[in-house]
CSV table of N, CA and C in Angstrom, one decimal:
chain,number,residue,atom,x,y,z
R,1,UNK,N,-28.9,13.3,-1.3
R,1,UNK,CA,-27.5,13.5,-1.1
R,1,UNK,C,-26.8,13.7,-2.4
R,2,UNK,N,-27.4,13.1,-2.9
R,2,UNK,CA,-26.7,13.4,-4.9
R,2,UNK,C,-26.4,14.6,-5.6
R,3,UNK,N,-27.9,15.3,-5.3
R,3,UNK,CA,-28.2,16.0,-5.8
R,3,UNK,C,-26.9,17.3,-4.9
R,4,UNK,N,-26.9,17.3,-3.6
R,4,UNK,CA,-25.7,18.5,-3.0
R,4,UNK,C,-24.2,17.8,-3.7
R,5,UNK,N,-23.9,16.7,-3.8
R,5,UNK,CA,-22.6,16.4,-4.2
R,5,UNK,C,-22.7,17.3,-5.7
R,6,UNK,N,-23.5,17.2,-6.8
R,6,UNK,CA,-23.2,17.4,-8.0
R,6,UNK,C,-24.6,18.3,-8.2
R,7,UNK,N,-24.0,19.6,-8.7
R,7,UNK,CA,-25.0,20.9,-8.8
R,7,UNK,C,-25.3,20.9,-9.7
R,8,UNK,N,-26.8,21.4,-9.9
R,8,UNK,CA,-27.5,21.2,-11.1
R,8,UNK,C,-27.0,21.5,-12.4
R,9,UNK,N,-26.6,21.1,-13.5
R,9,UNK,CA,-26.4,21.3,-14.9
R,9,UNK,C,-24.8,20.8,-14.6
R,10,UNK,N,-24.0,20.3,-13.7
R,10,UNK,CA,-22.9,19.9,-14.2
R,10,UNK,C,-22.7,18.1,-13.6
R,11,UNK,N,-23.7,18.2,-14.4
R,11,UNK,CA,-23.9,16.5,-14.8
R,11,UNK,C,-23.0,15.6,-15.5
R,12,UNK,N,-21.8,14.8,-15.0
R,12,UNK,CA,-20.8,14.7,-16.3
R,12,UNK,C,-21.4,14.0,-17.5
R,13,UNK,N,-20.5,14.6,-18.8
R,13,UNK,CA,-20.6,13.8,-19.8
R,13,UNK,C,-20.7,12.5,-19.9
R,14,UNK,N,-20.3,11.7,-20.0
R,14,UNK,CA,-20.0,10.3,-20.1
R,14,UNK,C,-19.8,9.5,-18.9
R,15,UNK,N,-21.1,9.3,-17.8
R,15,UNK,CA,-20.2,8.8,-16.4
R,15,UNK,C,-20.0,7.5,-16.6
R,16,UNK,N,-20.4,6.6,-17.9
R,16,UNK,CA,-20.4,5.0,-18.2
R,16,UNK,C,-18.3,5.0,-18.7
R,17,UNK,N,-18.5,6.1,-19.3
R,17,UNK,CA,-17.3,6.1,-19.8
R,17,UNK,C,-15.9,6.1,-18.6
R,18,UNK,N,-16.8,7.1,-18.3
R,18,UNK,CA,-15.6,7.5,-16.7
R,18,UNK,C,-15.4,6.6,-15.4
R,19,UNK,N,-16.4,5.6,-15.3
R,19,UNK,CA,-17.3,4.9,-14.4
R,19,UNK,C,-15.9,3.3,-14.8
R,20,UNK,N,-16.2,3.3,-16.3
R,20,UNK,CA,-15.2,1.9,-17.3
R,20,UNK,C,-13.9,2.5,-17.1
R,21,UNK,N,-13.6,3.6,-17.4
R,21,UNK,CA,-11.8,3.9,-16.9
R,21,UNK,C,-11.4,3.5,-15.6
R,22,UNK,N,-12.2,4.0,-14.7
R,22,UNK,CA,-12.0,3.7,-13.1
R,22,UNK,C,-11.9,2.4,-12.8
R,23,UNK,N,-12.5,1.9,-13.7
R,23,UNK,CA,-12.3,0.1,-13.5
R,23,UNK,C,-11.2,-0.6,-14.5
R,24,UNK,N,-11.0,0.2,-15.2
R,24,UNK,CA,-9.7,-0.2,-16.0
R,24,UNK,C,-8.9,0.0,-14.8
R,25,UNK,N,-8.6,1.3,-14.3
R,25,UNK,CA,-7.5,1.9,-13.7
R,25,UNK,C,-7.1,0.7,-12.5
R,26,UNK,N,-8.5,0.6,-11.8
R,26,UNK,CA,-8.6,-0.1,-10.7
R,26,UNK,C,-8.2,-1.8,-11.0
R,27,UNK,N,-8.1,-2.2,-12.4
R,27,UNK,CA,-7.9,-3.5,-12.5
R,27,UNK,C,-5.8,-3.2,-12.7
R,28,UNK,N,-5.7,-2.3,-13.0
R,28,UNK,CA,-4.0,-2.4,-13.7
R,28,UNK,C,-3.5,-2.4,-12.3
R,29,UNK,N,-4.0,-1.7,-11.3
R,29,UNK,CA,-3.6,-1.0,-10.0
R,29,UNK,C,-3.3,-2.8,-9.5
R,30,UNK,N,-4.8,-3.0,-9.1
R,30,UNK,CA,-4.8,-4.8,-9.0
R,30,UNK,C,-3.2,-5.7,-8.8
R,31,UNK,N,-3.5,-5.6,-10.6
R,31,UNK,CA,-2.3,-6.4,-11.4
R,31,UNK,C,-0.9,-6.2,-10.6
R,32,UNK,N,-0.9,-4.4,-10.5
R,32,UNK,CA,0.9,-4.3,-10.3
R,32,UNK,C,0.7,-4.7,-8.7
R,33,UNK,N,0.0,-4.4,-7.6
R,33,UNK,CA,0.1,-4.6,-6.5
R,33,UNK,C,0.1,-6.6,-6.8
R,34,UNK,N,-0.4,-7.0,-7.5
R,34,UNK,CA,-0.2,-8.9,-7.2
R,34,UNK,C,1.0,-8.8,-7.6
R,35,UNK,N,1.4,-8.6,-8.9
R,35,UNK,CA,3.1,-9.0,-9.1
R,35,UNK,C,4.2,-8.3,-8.3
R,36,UNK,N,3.8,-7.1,-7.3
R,36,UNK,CA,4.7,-6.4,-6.6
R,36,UNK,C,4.8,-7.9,-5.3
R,37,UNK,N,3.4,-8.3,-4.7
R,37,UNK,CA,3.7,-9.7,-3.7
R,37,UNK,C,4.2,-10.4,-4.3
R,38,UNK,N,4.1,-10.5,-5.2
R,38,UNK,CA,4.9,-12.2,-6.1
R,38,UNK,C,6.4,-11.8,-5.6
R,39,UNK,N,7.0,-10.3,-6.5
R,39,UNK,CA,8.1,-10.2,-6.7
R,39,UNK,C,8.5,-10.3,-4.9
R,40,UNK,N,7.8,-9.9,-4.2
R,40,UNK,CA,8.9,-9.8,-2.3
R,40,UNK,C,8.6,-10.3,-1.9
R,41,UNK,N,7.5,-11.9,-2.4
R,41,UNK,CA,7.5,-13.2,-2.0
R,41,UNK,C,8.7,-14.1,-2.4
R,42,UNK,N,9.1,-13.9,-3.4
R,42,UNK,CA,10.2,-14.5,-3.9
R,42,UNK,C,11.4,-14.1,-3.7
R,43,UNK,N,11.7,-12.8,-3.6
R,43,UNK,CA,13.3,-12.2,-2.8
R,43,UNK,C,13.1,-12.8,-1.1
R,44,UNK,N,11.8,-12.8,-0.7
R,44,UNK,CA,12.0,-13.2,0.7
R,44,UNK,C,12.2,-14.6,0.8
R,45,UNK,N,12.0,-15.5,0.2
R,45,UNK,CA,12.1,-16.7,-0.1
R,45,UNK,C,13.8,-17.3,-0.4
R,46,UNK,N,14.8,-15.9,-1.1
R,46,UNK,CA,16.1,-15.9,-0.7
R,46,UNK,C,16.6,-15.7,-0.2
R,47,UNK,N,16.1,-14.8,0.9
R,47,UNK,CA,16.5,-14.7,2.0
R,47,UNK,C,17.1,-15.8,3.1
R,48,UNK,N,18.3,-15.4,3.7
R,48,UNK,CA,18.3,-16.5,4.6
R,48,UNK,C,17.4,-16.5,5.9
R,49,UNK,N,16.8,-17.6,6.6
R,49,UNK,CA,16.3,-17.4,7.5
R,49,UNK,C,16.3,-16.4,8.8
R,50,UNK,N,15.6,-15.9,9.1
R,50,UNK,CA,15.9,-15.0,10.7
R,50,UNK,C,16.1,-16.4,11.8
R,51,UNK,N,17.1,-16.3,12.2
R,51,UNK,CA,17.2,-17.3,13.7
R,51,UNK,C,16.8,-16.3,14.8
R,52,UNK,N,15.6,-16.6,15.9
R,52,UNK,CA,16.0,-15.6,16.8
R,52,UNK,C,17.3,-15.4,17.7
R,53,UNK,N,17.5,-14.4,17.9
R,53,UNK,CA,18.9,-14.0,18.7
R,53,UNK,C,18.6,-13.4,20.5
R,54,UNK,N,19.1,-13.8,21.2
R,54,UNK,CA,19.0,-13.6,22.5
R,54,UNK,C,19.6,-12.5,22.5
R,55,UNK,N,19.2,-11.2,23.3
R,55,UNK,CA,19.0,-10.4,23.5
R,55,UNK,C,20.4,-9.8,24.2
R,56,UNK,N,21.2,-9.0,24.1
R,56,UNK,CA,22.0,-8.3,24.8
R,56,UNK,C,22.0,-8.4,26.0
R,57,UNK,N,23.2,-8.4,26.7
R,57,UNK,CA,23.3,-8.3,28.1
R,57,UNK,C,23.0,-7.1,28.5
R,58,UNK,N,22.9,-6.5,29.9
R,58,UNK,CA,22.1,-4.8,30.3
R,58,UNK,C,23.7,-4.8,30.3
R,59,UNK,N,24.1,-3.2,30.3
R,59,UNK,CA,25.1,-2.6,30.0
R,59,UNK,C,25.4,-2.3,31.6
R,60,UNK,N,26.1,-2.6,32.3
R,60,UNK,CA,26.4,-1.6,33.7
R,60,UNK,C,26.7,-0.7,33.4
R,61,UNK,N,26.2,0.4,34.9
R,61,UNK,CA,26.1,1.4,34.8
R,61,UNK,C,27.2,2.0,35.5
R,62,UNK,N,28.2,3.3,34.9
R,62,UNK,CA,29.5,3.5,35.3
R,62,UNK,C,29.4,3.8,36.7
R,63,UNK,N,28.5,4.3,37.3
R,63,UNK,CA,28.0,4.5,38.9
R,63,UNK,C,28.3,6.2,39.0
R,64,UNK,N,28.4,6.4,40.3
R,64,UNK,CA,28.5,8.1,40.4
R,64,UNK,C,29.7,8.6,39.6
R,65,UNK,N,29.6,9.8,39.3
R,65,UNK,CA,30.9,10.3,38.0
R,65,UNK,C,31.3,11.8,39.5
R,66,UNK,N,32.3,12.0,39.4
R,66,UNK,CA,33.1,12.8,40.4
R,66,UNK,C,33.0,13.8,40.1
R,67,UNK,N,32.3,14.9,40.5
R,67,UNK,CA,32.3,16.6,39.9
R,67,UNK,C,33.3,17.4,40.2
């Protein structure tokens, strides 16, 4: 299966190199996605509570309308 993904002679340069960026990339990505929970764990946390609320009464209905 390798060998159809990637055609003969275009073998990358450096795939240790490219292989270590992707895991850079993939650790920064990490980082901002933990401090993005931190950050709207903490605004939710000032949030005032949700109380549940009972539900609306049903609306009557005006009945037949006069043509």
């Amino acid at each position: 299966m390798s060998q159809e993904a990637v055609p003969e002679g275009a073998a990358p340069e450096h795939p240790k190199g490219l292989l270590r960026r992707m895991e850079e990339l993939m650790a920064a990505l990490s980082a901002d996605l933990t401090q993005l929970d931190a950050d709207l764990q903490s605004s939710a946390d000032h949030l005032p509570s949700c109380d549940p609320v009972a539900p609306a009464p049903p609306v009557p209905s005006p009945g037949p309308t006069a043509l």
